[in-house]
CSV table of C-alpha atoms and ligand atoms in Angstrom, one decimal:
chain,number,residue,atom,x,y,z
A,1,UNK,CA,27.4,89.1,89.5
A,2,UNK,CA,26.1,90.9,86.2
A,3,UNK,CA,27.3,94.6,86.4
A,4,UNK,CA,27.8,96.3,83.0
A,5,UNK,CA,28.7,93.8,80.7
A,6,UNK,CA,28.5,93.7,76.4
A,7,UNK,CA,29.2,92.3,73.7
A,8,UNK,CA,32.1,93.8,71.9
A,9,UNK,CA,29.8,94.9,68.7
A,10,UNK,CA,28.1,96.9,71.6
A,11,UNK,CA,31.1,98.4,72.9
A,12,UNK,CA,34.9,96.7,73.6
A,13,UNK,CA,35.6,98.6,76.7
A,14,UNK,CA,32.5,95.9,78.0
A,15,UNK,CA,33.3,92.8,76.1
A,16,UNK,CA,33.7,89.5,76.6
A,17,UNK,CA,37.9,90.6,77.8
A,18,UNK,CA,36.4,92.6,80.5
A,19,UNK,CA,34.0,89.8,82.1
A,20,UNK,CA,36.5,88.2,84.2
A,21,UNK,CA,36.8,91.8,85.8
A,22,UNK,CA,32.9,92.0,87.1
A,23,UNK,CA,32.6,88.0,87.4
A,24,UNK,CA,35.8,86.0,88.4
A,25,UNK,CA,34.6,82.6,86.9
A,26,UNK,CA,35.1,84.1,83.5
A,27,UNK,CA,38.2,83.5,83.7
A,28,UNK,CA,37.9,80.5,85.3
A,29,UNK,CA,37.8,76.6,84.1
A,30,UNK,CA,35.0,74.7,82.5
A,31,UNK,CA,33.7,77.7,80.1
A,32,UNK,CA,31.4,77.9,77.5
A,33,UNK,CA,31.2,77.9,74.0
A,34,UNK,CA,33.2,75.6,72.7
A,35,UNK,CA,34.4,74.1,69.3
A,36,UNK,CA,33.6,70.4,68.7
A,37,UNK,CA,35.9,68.7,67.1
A,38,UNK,CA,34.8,65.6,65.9
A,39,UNK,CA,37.4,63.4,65.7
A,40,UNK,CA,37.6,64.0,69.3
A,41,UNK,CA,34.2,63.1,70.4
A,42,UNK,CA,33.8,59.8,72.3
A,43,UNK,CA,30.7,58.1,71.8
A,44,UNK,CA,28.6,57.3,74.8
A,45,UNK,CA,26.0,54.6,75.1
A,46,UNK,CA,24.4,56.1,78.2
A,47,UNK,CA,23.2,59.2,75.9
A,48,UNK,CA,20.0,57.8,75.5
A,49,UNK,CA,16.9,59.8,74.1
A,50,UNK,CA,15.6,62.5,76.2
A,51,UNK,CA,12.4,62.2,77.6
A,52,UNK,CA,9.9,65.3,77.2
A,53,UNK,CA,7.1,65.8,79.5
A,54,UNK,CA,4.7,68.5,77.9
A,55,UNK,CA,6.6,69.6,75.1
A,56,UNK,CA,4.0,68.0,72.2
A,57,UNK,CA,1.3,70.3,73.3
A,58,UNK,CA,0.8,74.3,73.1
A,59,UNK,CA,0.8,75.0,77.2
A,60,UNK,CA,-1.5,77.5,78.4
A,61,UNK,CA,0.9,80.4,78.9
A,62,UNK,CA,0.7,83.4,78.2
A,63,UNK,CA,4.7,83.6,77.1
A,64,UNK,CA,6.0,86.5,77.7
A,65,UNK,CA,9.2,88.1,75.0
A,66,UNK,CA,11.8,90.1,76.4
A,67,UNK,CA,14.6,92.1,75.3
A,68,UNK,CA,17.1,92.4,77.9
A,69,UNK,CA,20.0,94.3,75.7
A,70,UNK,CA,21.7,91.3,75.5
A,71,UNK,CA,19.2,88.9,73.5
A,72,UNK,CA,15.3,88.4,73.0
A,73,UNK,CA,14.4,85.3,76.0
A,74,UNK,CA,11.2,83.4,75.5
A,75,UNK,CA,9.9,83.4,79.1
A,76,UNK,CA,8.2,79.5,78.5
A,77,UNK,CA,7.6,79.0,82.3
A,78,UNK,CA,4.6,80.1,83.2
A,79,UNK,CA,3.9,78.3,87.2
A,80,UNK,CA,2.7,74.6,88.2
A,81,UNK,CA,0.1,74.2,85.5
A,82,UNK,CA,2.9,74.6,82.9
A,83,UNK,CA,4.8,71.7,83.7
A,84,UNK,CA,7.4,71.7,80.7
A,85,UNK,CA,10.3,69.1,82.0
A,86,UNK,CA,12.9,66.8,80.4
A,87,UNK,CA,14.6,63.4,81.9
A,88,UNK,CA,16.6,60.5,80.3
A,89,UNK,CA,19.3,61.4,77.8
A,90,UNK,CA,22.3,61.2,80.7
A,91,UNK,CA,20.9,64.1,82.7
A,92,UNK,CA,21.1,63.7,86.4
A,93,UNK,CA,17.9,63.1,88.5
A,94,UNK,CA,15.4,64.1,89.5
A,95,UNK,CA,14.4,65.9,86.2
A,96,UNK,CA,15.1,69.6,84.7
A,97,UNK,CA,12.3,72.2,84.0
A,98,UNK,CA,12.0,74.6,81.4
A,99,UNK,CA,12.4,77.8,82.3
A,100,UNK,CA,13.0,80.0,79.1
A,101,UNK,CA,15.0,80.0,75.5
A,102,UNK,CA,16.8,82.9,73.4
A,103,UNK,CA,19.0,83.4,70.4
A,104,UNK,CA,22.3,84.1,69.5
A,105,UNK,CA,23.2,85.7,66.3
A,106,UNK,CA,25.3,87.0,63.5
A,107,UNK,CA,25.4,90.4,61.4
A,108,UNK,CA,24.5,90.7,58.3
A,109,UNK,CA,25.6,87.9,55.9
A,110,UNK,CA,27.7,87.1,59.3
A,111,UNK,CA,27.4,83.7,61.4
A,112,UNK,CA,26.2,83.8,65.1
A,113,UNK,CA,26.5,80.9,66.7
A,114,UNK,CA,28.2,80.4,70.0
A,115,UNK,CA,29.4,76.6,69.7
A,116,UNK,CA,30.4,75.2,66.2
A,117,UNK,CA,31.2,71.6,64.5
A,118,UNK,CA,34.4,70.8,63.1
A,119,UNK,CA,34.9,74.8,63.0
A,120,UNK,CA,31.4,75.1,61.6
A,121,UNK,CA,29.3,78.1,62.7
A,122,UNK,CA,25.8,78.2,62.0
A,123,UNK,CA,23.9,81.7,61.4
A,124,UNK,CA,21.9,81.4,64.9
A,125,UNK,CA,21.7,79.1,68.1
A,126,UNK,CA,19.1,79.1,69.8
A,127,UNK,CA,19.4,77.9,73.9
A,128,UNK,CA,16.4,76.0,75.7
A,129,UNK,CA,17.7,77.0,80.1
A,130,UNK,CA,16.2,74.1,82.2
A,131,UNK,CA,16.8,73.9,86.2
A,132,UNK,CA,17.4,71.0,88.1
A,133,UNK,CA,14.1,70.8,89.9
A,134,UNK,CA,16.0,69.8,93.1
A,135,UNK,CA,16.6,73.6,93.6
A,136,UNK,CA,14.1,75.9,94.3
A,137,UNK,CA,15.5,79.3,92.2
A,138,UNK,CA,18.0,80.2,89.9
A,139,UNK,CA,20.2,81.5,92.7
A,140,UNK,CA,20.7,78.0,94.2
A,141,UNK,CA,21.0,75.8,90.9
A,142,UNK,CA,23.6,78.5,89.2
A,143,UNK,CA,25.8,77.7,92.5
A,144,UNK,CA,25.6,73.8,91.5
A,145,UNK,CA,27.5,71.8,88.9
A,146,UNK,CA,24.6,70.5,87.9
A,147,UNK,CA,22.0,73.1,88.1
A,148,UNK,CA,20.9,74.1,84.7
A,149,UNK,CA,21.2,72.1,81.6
A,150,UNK,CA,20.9,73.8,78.3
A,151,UNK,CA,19.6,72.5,75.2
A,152,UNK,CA,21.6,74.2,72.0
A,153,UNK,CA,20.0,74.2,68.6
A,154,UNK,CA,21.8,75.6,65.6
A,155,UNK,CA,19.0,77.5,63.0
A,156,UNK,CA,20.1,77.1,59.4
A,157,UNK,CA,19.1,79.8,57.0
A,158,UNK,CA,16.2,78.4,54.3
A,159,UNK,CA,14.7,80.8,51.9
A,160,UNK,CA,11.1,80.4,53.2
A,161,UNK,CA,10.2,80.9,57.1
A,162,UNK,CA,9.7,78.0,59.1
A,163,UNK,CA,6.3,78.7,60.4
A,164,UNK,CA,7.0,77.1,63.9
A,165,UNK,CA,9.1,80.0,64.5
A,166,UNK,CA,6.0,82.7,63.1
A,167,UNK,CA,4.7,83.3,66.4
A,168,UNK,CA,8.0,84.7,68.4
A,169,UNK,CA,9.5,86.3,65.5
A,170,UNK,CA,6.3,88.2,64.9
A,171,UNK,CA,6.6,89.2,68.8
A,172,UNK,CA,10.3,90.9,67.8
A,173,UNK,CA,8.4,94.3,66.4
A,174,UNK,CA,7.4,95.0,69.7
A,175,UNK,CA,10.6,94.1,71.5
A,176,UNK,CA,12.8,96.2,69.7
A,177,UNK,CA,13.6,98.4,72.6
A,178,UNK,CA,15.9,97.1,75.6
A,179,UNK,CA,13.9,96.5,78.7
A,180,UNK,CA,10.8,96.1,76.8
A,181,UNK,CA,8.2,92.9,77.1
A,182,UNK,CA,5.2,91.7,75.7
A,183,UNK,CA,3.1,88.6,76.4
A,184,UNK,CA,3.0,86.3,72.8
A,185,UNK,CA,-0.6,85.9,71.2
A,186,UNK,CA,-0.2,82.3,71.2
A,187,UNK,CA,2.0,79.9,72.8
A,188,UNK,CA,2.9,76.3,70.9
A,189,UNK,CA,4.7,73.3,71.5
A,190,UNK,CA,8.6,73.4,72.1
A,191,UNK,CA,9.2,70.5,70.7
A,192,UNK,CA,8.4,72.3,67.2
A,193,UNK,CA,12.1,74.2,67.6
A,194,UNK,CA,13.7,71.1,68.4
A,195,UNK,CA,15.6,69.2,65.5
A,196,UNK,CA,14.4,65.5,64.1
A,197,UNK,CA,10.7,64.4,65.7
A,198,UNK,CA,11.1,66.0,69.6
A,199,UNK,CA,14.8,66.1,69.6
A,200,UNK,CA,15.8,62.8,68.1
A,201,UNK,CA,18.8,64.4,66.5
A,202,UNK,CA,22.2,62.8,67.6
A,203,UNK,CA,23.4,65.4,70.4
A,204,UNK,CA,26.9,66.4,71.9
A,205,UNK,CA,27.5,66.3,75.7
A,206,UNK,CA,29.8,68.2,77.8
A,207,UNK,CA,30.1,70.2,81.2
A,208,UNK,CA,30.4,73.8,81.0
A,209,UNK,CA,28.7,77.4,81.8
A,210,UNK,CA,27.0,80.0,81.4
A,211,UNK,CA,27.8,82.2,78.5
A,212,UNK,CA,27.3,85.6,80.2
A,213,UNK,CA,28.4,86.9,83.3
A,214,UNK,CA,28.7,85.5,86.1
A,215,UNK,CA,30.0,82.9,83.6
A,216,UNK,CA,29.0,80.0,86.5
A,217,UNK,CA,30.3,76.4,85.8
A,218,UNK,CA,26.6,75.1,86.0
A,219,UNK,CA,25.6,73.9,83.0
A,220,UNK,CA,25.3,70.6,81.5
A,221,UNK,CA,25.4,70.9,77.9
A,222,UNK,CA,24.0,69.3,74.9
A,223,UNK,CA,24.7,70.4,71.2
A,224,UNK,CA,22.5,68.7,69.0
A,225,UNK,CA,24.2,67.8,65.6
A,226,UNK,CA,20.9,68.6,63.4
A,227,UNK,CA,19.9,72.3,63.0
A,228,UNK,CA,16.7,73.5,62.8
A,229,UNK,CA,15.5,75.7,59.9
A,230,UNK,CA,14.3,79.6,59.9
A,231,UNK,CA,13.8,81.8,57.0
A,232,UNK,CA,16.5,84.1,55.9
A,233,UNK,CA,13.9,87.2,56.1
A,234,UNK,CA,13.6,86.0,60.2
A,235,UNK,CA,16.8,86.3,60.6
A,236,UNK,CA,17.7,89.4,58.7
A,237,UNK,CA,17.3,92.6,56.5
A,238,UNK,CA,17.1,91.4,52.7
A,239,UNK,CA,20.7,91.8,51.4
A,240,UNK,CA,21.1,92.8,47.6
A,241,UNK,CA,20.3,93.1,45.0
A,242,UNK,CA,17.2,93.4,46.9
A,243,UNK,CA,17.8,95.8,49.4
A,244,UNK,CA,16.0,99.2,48.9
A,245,UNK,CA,13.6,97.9,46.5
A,246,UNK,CA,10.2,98.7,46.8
A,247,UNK,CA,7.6,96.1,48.3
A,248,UNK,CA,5.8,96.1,45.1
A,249,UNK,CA,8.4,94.6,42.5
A,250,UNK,CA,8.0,93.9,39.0
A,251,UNK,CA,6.7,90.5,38.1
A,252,UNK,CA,9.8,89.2,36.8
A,253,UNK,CA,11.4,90.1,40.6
A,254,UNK,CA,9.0,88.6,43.1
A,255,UNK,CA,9.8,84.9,42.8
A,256,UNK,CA,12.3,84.5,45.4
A,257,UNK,CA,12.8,87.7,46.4
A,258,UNK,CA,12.8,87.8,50.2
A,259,UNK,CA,9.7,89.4,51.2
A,260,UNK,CA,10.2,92.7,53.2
A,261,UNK,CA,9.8,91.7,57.5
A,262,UNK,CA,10.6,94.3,60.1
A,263,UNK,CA,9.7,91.6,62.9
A,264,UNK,CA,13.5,89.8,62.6
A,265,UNK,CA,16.1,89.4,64.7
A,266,UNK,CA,19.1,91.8,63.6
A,267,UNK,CA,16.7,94.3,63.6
A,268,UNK,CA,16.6,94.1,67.7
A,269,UNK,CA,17.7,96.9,69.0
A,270,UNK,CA,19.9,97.6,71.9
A,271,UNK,CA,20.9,101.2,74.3
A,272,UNK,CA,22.8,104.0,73.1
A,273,UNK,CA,23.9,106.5,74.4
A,274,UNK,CA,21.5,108.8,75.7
A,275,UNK,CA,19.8,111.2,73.1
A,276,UNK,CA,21.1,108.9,69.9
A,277,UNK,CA,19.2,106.1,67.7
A,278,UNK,CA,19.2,102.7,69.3
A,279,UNK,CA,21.5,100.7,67.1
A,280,UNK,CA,20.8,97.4,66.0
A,281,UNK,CA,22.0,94.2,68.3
A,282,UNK,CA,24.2,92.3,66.4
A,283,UNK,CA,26.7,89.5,67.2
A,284,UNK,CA,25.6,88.8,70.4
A,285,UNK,CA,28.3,85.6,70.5
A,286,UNK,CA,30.7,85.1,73.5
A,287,UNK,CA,34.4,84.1,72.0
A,288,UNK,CA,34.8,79.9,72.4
A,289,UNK,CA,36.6,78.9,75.1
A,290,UNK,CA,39.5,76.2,75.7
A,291,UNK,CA,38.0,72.7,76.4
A,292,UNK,CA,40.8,72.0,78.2
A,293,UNK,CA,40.8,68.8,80.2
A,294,UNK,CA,36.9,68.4,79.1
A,295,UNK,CA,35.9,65.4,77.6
A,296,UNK,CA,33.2,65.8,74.2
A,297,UNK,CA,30.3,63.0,74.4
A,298,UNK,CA,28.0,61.8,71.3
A,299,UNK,CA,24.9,60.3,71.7
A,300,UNK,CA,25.1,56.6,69.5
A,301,UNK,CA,21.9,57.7,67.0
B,1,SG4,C1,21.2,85.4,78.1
B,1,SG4,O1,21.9,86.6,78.4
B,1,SG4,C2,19.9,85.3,78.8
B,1,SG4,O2,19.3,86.6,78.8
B,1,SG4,C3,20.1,84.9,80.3
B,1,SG4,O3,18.8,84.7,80.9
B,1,SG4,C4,21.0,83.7,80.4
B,1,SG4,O4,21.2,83.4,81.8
B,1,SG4,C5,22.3,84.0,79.7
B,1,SG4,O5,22.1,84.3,78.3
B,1,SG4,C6,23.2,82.7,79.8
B,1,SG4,O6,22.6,81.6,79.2
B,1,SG4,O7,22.4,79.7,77.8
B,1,SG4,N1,23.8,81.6,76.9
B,1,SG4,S1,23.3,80.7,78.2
B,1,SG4,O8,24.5,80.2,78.9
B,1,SG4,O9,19.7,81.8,81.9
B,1,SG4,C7,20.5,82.5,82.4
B,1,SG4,C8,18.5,85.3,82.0
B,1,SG4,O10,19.2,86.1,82.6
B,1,SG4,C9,20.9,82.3,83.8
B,1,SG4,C10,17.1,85.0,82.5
B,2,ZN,ZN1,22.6,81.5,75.4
């Protein structure tokens, strides 16, 4: 179901319009993003904590970055021995595994994320993809309304990195190219992305999709309300009145000048056309949907 499809900073006559064209559901109900209106949330006493088997620990790996042209996924599932799987919190039985996590972002000094609060965009989000360990591939479980469920976490710009994210942001340098991966020195424990202490954040509920084509209604969502922090030099070229500086600044500059990073995310790069410079990937956002007859959920705490 995923022929030639982009994001309209790549090129309109692919974007998110055009989806419906290569991938009927699309257009159809139950889509993803969404905006969350607050007022219009209903709060749910079933939404109880989630339960995370594995997540605490660095798993043995090894991880393996890819850039697919589309994003930069964290491949986090690495066979039986890495047994990274989530229960409780509303989701529906047996238990969903952990199968991989990527980013969605902005350009420069421009938000990126695909859901927002009250309106509210954040300058990344960040999706965790479990599968319902009922089915046996991707194939089966993005057939099922319940087949994947999708942990969203909004990043927040802070002026210093957030270490927990030094590993795979380091990794970026060597995905710039589309089609290209590499296996991460190090692996370390999910649960270190997640907002609050293991994703104790209050959290948003709904049924929707996939955000790419084929666009399948098979994702349970949850949106948690607390984002997680990344440095602004992660994210994105320094902006002025640094920009073009040299790395060696007078004394009077280095305070809190951002430091200069290649390894970040808007410097990701995606196809060109053949013979040009690969430009860099940039607002790699689907448009938000109608909620339509959907119903919002909030977790009590
Ligand atoms: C990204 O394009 C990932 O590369 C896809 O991962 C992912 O599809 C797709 O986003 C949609 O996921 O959480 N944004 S989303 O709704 O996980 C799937 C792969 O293709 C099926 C592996
Ligand atoms: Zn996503």
């Amino acid at each position: 179901s995923e022929g030639a499809w982009c994001y309209d900073s790549q090129d309109p006559k692919c974007g998110p319009t055009h989806w419906k064209e290569i991938a009927p559901a699309c257009g159809g109900p139950a889509q993803s993003p969404i905006n969350i209106d607050l007022h219009l949330v209903r709060r749910d006493l079933t939404l109880r904590p989630f339960i995370f088997h594995g997540y605490d620990s660095a798993p043995p790996g090894p991880w393996t970055l890819e850039n697919d042209g589309h994003t930069v996924l964290l491949h986090v599932d690495t066979g039986p021995q890495s047994r990274l799987e989530m229960q409780g919190a509303g989701l529906p039985l047996p238990a969903y595994r952990a199968l991989q996590l990527h980013f969605h972002w902005g350009g420069p000094g421009r938000a990126g994320s695909e859901h927002s609060l009250d309106g509210q965009r954040r300058p990344m989000e960040m999706h965790v993809v479990h599968m319902n360990t009922r089915y046996q591939s991707m194939g089966e479980a993005r057939a099922h309304p319940d087949g994947l469920a999708v942990l969203a976490v909004f990043l927040a710009e802070q002026d210093s990195d957030n270490a927990n994210f030094s590993a795979l942001v380091s990794g970026l340098k060597n995905v710039s190219a589309r089609g290209v991966s590499v296996d991460l020195a190090s692996t370390f424990p999910l649960a270190s992305l997640l907002p609050g202490a293991s994703g104790l954040s209050r959290y948003y509920r709904y049924w929707g999709s996939l955000t790419t084509p084929g666009c399948e209604p098979a994702v349970l969502w949850t949106v948690f309300e607390d984002a997680v922090p990344i440095g602004r030099a992660q994210v994105g070229p320094p902006r002025l009145p640094w920009a073009g500086l040299p790395a060696t600044r007078p004394p009077f500059l280095t305070g809190s000048a951002p430091h200069p990073q290649v390894a970040q995310f808007q410097s990701v790069t995606q196809a060109g056309p053949p013979g040009s410079q690969p430009a860099p990937l940039t607002e790699n956002f689907r448009p938000q949907q109608p909620l339509g007859g959907r119903r919002v959920s909030a977790s009590p705490g």
